[in-house]
PDB file of C-alpha atoms and ligand atoms in Angstrom:
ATOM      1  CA  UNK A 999     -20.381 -26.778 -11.694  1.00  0.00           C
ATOM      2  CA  UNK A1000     -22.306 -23.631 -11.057  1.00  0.00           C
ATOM      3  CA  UNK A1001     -24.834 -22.098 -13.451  1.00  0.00           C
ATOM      4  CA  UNK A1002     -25.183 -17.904 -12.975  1.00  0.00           C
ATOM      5  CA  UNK A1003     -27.211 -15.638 -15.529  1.00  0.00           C
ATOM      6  CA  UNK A1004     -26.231 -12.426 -14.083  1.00  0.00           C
ATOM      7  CA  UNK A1005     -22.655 -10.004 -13.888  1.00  0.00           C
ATOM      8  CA  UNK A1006     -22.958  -9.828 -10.391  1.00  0.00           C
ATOM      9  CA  UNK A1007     -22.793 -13.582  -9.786  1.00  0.00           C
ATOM     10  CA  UNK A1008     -20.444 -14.174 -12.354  1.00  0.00           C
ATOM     11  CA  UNK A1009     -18.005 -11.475 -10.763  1.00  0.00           C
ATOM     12  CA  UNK A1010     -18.408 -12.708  -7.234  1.00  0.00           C
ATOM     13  CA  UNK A1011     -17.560 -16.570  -8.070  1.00  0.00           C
ATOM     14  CA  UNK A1012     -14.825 -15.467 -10.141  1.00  0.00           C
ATOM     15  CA  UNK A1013     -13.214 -13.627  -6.926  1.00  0.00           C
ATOM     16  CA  UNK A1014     -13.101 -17.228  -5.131  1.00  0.00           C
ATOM     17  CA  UNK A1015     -11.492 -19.114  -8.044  1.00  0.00           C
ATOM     18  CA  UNK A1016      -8.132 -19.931  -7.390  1.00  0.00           C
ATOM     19  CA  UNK A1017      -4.994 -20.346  -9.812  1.00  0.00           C
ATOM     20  CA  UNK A1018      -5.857 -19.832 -13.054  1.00  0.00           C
ATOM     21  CA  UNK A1019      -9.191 -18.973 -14.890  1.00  0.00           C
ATOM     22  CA  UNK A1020     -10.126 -20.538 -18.590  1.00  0.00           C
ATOM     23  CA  UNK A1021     -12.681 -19.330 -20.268  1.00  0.00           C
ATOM     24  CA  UNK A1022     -14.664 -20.902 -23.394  1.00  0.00           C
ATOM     25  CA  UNK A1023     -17.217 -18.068 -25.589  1.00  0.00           C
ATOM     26  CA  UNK A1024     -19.613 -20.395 -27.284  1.00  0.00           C
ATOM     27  CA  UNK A1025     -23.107 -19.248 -28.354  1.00  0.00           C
ATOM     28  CA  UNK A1026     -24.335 -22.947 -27.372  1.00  0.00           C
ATOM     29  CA  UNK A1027     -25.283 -25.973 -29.605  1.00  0.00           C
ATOM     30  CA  UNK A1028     -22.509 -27.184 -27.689  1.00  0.00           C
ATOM     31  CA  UNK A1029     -20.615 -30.067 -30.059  1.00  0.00           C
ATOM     32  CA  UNK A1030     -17.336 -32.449 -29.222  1.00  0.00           C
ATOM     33  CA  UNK A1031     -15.584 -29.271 -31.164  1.00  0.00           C
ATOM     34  CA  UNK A1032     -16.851 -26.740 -27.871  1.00  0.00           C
ATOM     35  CA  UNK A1033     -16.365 -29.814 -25.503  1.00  0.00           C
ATOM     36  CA  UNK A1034     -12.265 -30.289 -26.517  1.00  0.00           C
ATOM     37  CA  UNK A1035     -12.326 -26.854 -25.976  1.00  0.00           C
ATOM     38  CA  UNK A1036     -13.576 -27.054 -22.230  1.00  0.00           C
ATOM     39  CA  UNK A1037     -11.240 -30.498 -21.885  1.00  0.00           C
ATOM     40  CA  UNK A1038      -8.434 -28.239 -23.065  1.00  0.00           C
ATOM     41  CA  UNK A1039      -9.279 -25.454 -20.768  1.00  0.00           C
ATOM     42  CA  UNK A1040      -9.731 -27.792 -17.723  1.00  0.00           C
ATOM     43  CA  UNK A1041      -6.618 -29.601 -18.203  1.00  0.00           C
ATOM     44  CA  UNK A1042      -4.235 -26.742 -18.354  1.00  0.00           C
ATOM     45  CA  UNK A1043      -6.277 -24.151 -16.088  1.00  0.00           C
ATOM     46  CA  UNK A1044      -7.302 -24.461 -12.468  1.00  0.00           C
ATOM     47  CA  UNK A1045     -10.811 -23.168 -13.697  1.00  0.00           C
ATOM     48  CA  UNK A1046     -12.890 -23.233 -16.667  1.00  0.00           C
ATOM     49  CA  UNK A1047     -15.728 -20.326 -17.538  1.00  0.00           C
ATOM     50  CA  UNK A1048     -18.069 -20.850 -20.124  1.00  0.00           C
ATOM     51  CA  UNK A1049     -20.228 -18.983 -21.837  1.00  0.00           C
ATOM     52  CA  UNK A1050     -23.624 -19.309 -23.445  1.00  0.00           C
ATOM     53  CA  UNK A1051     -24.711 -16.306 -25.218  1.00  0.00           C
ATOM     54  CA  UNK A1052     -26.567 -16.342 -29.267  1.00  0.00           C
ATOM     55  CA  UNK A1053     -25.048 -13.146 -29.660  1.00  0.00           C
ATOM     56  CA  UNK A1054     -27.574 -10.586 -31.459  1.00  0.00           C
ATOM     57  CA  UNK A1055     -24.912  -8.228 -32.643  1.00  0.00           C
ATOM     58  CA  UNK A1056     -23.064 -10.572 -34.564  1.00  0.00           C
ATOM     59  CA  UNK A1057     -26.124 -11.529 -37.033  1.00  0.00           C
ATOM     60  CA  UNK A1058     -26.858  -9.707 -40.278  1.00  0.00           C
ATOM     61  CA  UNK A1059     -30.966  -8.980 -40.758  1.00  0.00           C
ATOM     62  CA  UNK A1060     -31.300 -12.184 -43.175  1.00  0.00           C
ATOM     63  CA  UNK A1061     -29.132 -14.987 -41.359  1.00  0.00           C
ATOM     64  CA  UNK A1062     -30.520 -17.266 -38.656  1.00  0.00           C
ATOM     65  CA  UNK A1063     -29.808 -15.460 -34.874  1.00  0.00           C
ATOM     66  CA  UNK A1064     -33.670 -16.480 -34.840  1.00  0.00           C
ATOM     67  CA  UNK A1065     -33.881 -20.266 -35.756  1.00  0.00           C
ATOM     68  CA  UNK A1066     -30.145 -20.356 -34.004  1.00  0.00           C
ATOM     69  CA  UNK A1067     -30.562 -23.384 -32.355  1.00  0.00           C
ATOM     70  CA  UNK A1068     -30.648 -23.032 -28.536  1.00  0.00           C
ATOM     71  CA  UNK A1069     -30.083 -26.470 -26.370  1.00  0.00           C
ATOM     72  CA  UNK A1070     -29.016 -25.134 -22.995  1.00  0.00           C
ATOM     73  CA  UNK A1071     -30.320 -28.477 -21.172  1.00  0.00           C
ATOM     74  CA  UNK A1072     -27.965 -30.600 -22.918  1.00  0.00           C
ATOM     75  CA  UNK A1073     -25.264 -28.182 -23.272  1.00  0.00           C
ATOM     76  CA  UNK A1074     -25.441 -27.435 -19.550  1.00  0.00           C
ATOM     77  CA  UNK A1075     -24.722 -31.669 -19.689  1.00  0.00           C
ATOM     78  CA  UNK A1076     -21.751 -31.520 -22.102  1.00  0.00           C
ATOM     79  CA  UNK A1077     -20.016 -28.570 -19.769  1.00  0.00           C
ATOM     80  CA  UNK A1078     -20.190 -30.781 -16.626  1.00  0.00           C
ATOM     81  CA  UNK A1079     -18.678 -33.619 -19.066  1.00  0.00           C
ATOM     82  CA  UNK A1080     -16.194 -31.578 -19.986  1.00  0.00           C
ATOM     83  CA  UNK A1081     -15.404 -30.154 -16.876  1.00  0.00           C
ATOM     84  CA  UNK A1082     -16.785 -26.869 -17.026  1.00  0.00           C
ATOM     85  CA  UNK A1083     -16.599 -24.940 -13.275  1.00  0.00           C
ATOM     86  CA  UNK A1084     -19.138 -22.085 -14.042  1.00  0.00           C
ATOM     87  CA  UNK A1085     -21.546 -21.931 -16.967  1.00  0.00           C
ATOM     88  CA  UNK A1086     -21.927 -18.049 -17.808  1.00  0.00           C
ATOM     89  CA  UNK A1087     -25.612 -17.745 -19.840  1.00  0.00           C
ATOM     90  CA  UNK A1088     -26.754 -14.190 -19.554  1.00  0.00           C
ATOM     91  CA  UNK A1089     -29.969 -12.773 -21.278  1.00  0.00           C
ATOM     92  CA  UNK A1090     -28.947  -9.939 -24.093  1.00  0.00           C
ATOM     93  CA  UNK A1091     -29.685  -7.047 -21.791  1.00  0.00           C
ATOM     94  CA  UNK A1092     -27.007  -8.128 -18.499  1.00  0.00           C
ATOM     95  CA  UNK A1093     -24.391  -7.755 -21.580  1.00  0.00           C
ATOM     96  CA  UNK A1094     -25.671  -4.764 -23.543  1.00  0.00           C
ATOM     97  CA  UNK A1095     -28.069  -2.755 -21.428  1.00  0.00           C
ATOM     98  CA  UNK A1096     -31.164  -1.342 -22.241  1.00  0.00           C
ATOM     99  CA  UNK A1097     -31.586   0.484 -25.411  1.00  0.00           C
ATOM    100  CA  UNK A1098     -29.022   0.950 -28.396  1.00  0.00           C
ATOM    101  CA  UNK A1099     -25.375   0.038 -27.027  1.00  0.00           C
ATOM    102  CA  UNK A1100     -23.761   3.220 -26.153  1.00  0.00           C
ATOM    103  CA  UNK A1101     -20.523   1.881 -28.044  1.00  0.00           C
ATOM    104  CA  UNK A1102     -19.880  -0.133 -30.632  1.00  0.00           C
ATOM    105  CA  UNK A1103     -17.049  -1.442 -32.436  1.00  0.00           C
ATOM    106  CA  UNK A1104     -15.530  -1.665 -36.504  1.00  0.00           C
ATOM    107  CA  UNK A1105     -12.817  -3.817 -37.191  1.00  0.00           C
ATOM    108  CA  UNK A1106     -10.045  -2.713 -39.497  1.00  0.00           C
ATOM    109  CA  UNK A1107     -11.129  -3.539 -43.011  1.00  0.00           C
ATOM    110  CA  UNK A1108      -7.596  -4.931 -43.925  1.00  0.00           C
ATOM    111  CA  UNK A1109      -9.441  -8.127 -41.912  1.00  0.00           C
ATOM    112  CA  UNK A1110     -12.910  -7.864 -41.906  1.00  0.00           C
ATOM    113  CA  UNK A1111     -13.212  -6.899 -45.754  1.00  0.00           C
ATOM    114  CA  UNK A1112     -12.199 -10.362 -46.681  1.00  0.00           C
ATOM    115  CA  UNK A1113     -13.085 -14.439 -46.379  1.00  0.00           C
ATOM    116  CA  UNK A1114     -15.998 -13.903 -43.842  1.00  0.00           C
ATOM    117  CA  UNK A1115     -16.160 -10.226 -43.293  1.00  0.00           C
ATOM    118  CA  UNK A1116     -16.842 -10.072 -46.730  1.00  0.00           C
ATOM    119  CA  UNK A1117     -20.091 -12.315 -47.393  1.00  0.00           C
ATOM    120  CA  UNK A1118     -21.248 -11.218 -43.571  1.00  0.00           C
ATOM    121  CA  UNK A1119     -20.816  -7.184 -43.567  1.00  0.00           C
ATOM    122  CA  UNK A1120     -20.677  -6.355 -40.216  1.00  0.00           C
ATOM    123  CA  UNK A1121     -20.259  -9.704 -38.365  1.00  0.00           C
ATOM    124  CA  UNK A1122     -16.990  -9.756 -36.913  1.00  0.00           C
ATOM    125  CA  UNK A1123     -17.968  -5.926 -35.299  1.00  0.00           C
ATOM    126  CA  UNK A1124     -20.339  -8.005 -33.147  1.00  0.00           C
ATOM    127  CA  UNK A1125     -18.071 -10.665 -32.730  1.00  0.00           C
ATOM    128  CA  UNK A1126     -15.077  -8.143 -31.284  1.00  0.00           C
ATOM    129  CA  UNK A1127     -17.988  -6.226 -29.306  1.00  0.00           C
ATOM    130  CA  UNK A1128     -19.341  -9.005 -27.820  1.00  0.00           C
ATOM    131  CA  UNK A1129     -16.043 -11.198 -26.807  1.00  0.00           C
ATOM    132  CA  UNK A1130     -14.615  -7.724 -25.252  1.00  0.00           C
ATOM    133  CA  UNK A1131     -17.174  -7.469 -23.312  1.00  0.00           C
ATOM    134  CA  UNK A1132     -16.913 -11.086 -22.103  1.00  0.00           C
ATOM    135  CA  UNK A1133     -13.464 -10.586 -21.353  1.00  0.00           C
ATOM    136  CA  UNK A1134     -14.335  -7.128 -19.181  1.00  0.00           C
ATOM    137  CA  UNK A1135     -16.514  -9.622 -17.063  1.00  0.00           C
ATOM    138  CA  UNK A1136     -14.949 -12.731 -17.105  1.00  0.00           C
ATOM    139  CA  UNK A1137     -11.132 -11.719 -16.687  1.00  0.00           C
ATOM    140  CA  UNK A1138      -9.666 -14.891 -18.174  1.00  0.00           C
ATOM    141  CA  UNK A1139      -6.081 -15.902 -17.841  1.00  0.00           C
ATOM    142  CA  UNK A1140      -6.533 -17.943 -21.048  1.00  0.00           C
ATOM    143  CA  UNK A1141      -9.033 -18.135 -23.957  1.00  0.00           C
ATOM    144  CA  UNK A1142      -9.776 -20.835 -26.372  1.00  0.00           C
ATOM    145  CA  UNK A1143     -11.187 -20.887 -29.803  1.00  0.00           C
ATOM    146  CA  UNK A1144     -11.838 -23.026 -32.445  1.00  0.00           C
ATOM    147  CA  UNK A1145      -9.490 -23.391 -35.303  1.00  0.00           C
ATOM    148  CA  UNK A1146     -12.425 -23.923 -37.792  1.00  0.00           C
ATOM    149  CA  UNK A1147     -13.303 -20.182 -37.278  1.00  0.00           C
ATOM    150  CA  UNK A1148      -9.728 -19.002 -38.374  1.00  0.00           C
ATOM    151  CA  UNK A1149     -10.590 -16.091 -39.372  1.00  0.00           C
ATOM    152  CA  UNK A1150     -12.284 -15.156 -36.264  1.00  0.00           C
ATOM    153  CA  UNK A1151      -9.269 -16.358 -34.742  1.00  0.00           C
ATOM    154  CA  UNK A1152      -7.135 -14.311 -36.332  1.00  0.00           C
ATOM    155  CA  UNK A1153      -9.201 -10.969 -35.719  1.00  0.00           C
ATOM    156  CA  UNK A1154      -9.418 -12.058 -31.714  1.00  0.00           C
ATOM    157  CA  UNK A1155      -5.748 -12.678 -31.396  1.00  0.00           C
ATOM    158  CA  UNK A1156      -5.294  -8.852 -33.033  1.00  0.00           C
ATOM    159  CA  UNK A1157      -7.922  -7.565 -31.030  1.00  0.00           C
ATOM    160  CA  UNK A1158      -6.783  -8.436 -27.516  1.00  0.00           C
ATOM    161  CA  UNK A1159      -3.177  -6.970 -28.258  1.00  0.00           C
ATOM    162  CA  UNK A1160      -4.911  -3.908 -29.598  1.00  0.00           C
ATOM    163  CA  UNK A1161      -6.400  -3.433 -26.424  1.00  0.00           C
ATOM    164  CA  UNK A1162      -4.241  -4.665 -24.072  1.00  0.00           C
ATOM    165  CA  UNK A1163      -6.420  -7.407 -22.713  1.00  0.00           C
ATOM    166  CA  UNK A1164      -3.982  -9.352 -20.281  1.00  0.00           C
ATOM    167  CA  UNK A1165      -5.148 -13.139 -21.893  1.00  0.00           C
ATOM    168  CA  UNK A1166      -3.424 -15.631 -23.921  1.00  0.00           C
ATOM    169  CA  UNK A1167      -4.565 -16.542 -27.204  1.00  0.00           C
ATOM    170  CA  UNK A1168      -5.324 -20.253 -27.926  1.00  0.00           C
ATOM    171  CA  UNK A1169      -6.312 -21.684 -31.061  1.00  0.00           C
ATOM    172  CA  UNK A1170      -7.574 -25.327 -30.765  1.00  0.00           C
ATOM    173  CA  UNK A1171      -7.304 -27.544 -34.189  1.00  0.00           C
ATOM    174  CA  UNK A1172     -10.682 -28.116 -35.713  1.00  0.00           C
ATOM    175  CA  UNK A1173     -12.450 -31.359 -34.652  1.00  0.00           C
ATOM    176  CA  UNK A1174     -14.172 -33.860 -37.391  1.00  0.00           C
ATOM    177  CA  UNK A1175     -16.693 -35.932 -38.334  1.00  0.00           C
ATOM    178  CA  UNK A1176     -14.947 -39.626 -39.091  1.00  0.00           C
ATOM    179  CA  UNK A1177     -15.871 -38.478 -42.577  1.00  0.00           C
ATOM    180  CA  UNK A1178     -13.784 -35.248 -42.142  1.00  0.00           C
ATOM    181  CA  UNK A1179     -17.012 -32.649 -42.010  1.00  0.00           C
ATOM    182  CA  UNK A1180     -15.457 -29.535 -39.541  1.00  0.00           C
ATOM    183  CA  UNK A1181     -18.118 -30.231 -36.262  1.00  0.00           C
ATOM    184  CA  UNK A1182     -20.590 -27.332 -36.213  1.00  0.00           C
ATOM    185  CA  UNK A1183     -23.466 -26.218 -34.418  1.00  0.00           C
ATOM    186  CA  UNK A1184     -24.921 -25.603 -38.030  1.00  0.00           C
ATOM    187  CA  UNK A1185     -24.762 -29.145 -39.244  1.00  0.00           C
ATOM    188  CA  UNK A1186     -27.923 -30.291 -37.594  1.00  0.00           C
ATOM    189  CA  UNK A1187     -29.603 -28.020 -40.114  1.00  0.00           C
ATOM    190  CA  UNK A1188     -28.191 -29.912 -43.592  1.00  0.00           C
ATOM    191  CA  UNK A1189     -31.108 -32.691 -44.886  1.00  0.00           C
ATOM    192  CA  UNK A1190     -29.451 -36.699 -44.774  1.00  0.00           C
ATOM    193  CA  UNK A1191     -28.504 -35.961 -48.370  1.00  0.00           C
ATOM    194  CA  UNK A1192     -27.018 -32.454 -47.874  1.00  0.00           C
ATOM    195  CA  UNK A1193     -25.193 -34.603 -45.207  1.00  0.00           C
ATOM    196  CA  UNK A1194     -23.830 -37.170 -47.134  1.00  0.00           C
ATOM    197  CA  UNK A1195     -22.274 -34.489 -49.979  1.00  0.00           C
ATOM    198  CA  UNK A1196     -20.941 -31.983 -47.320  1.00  0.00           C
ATOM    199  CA  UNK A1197     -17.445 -34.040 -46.230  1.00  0.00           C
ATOM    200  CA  UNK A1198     -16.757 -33.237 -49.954  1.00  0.00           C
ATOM    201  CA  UNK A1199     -15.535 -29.793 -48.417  1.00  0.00           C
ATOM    202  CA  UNK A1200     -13.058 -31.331 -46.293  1.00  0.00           C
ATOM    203  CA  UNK A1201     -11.887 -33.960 -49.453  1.00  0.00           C
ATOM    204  CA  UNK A1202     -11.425 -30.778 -51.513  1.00  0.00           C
ATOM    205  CA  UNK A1203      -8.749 -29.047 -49.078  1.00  0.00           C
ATOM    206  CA  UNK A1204      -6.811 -32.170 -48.559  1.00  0.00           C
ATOM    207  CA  UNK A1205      -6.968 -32.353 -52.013  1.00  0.00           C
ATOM    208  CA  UNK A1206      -5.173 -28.972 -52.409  1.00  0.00           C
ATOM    209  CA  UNK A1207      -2.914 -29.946 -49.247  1.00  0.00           C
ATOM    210  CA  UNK A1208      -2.024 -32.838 -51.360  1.00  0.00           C
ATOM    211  CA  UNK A1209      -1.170 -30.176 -54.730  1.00  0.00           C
ATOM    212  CA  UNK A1210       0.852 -27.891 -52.325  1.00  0.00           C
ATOM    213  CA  UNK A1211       2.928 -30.803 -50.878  1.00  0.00           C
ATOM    214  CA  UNK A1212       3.952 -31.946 -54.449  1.00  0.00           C
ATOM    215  CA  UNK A1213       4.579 -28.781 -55.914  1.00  0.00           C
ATOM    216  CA  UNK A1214       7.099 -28.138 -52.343  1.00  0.00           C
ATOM    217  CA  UNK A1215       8.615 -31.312 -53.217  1.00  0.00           C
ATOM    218  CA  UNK A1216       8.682 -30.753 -56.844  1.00  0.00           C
ATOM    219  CA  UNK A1217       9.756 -27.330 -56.211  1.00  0.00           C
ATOM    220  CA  UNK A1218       7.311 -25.531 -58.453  1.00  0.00           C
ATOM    221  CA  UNK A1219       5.896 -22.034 -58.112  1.00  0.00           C
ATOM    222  CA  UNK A1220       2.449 -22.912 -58.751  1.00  0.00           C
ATOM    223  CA  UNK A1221       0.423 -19.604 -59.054  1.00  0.00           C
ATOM    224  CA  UNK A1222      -2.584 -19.772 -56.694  1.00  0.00           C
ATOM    225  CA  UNK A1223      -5.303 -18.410 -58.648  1.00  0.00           C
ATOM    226  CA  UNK A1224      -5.111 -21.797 -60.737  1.00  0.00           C
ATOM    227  CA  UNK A1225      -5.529 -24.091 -57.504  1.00  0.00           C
ATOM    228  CA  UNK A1226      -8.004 -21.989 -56.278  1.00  0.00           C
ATOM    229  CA  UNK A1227     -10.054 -22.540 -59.782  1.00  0.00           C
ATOM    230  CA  UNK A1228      -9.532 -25.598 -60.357  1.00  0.00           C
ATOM    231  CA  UNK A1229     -10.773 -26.672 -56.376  1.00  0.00           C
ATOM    232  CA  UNK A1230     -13.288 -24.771 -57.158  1.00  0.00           C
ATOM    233  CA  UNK A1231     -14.640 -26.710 -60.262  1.00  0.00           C
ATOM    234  CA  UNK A1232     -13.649 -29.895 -58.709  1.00  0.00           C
ATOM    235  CA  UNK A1233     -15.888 -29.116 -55.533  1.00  0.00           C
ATOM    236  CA  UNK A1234     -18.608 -27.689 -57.782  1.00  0.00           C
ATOM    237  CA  UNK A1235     -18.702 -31.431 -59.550  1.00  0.00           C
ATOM    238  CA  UNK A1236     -18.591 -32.955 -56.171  1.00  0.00           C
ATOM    239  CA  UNK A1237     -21.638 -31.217 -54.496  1.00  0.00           C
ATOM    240  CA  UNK A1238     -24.175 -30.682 -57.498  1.00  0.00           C
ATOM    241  CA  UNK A1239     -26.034 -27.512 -56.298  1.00  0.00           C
ATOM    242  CA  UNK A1240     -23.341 -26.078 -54.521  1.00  0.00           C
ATOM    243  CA  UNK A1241     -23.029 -22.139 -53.889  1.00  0.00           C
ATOM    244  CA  UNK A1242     -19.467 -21.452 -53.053  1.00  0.00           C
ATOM    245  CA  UNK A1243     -19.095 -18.304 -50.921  1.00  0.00           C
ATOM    246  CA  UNK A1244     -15.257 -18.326 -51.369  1.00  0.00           C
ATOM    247  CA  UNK A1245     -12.012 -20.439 -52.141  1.00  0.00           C
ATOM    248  CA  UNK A1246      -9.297 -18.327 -51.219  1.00  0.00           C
ATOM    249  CA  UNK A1247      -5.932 -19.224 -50.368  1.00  0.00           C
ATOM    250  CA  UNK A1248      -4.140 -16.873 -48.288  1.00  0.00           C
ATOM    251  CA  UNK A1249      -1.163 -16.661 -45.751  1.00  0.00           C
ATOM    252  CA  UNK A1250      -1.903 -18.010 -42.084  1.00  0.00           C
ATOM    253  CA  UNK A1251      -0.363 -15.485 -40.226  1.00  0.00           C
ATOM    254  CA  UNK A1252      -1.880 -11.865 -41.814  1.00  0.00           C
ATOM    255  CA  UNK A1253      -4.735 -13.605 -43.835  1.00  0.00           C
ATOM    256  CA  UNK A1254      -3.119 -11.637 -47.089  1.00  0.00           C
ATOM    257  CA  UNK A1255      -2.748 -12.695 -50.432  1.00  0.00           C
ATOM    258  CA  UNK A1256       0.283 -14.324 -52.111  1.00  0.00           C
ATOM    259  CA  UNK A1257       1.187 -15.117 -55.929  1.00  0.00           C
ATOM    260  CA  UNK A1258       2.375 -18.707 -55.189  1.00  0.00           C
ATOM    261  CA  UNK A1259       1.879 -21.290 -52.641  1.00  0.00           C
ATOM    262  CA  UNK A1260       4.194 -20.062 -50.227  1.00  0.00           C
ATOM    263  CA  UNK A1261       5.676 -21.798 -46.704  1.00  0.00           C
ATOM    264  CA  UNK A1262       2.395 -20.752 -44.379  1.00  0.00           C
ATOM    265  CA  UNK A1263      -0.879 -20.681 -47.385  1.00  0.00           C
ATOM    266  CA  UNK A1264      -3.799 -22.121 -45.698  1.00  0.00           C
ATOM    267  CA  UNK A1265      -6.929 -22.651 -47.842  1.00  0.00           C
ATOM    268  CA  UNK A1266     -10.522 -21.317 -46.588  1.00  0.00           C
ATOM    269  CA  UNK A1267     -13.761 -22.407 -47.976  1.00  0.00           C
ATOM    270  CA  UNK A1268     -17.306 -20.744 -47.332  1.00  0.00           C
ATOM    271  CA  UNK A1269     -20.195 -22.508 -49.352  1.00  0.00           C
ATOM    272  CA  UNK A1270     -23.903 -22.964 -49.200  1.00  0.00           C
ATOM    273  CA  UNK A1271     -25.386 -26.596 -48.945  1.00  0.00           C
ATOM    274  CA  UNK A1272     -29.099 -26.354 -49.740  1.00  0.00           C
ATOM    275  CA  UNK A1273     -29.647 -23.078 -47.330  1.00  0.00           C
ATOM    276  CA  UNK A1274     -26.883 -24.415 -44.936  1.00  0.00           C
ATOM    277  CA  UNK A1275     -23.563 -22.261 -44.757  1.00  0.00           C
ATOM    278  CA  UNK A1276     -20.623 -24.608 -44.112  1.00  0.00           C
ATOM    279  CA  UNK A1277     -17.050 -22.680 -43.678  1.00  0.00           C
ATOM    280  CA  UNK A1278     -13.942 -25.161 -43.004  1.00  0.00           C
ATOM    281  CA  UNK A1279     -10.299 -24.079 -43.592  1.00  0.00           C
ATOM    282  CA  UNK A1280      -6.926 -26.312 -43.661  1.00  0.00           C
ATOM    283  CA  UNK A1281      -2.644 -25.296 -43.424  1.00  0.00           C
ATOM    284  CA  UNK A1282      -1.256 -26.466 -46.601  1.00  0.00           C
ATOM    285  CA  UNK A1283       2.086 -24.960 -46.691  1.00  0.00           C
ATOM    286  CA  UNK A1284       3.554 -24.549 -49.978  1.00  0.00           C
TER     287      UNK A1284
HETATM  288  O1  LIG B2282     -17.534 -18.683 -32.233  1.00  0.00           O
HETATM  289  C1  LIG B2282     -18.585 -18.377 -31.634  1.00  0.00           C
HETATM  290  O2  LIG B2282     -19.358 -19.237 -31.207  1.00  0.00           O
HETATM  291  C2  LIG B2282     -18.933 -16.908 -31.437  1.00  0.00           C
HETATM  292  O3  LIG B2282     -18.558 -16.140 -32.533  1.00  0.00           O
HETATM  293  C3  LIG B2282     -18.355 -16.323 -30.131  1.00  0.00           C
HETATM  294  C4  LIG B2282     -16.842 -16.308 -30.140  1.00  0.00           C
HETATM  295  C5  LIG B2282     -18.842 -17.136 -28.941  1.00  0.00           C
HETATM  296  C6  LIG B2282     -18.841 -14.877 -29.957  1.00  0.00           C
HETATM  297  O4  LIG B2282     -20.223 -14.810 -29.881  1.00  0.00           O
END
């Protein structure tokens, strides 16, 4: 596995790689969720790329780009584990320059308005920015991402047919704690008892899984603005304390709104634990 910092490097190894390149954008605080990502990659490409790069852009003023916790000894470990070829981790000004980036980017509000976009003005323009730019450099064949970011999913899928990028798309299910808590980078910041309440998240979408199954089987039109309330209440008695960004149930494949469970809802969840922000999302048909 080889370890570059700069373009340059990056470019020339990336000439010599033969068949076909993977490629893995992680910000670090690598977890097993970033390492199936890497297995994935390495078992279906001939090469696998990661990045490492706590992307500045992508941070409003008052979240935590500063206390963003930054392990690149033991992340450099999990990429060889995972069978990483070339480890990308660039300082901020080998991807934006020097000075204020000469172009930015704004994603459609239709997407970033919502879920995420919403509670985080601004953050999915730094995401798009900053994976466009990784995809100029790196010129993968494939990329993977996380299901547990579905949202982000959803805008990169959009945003590299907008622009022609010549990549595939993959989405890689979200990986769990054996108590169900989503794997995240952010969990090392949640106290022991935080810890102990926060699979509650996870117990609260199978629970509505478990609502949209019966009311498919049952045949009911169950309107989704009672679910939604009702997981909400239920979660709120769960996790005394908790701040719940959003519990929205949408449609997979647009992210828009429906009446009524329908074939493709999928339920996402934002909430604050103590000062941690947990976001975890699940299919539940309809
Ligand atoms: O999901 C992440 O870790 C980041 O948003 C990404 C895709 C690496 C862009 O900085």
């Amino acid at each position: 596995m080889q370890v570059v910092k700069s373009v340059s490097e990056l470019r020339a190894l990336r000439r010599e790689l033969k068949g076909s390149a993977g490629f893995v954008p992680t910000m670090g605080a690598l977890h097993e969720g970033h390492m199936e990502l890497i297995k994935r990659s390495a078992s279906e490409c001939g090469s696998t790329i990661v990045s490492i790069f706590v992307n500045p852009t992508q941070f409003g003023p008052n979240e935590d780009f500063a206390k963003y916790p930054r392990t690149l000894d033991d992340d450099l470990k999990k990429c060889e584990e995972a069978g990483a070829t070339i480890v990308f981790t660039p300082e901020k000004e080998e991807i934006y320059g020097k000075g204020t980036p000469f172009i930015t980017f704004k994603v459609s509000s239709d997407i970033a308005s919502i879920l995420c976009g919403k509670s985080r003005p601004g953050h999915f323009d730094g995401v798009v920015q900053v994976v466009s730019i990784l995809f100029n450099i790196v010129q993968p064949d494939i990329a993977f991402f996380g299901e547990k970011d579905f949202q982000q999913l959803a805008i990169i899928r959009k945003m590299a047919s907008d622009l022609h990028f010549p990549v595939k798309i993959k989405g890689i299910p979200t990986v769990r704690e054996k108590d169900g808590l989503a794997k995240s980078s952010r969990n090392r910041y949640l106290s022991p008892e935080e810890r102990s309440l926060a699979p509650n998240i996870y117990k609260v979408l199978e629970y509505i899984k478990q609502k949209a199954v019966s009311a498919r089987f049952d045949r009911l039109a169950v309107p989704i603005e009672f679910v939604e309330a009702e997981a909400v209440r239920k979660l709120e008695s769960l996790v005394p304390g908790i701040r719940i960004d959003y519990l929205e149930i949408r449609n997979s494949t647009d992210l828009s709104k429906s009446r009524f469970l329908v074939k493709d809802s999928h339920v996402f969840i934002a909430a604050y634990i103590g000062n941690t922000r947990l976001i975890d999302n699940m299919f539940i048909g309809g």
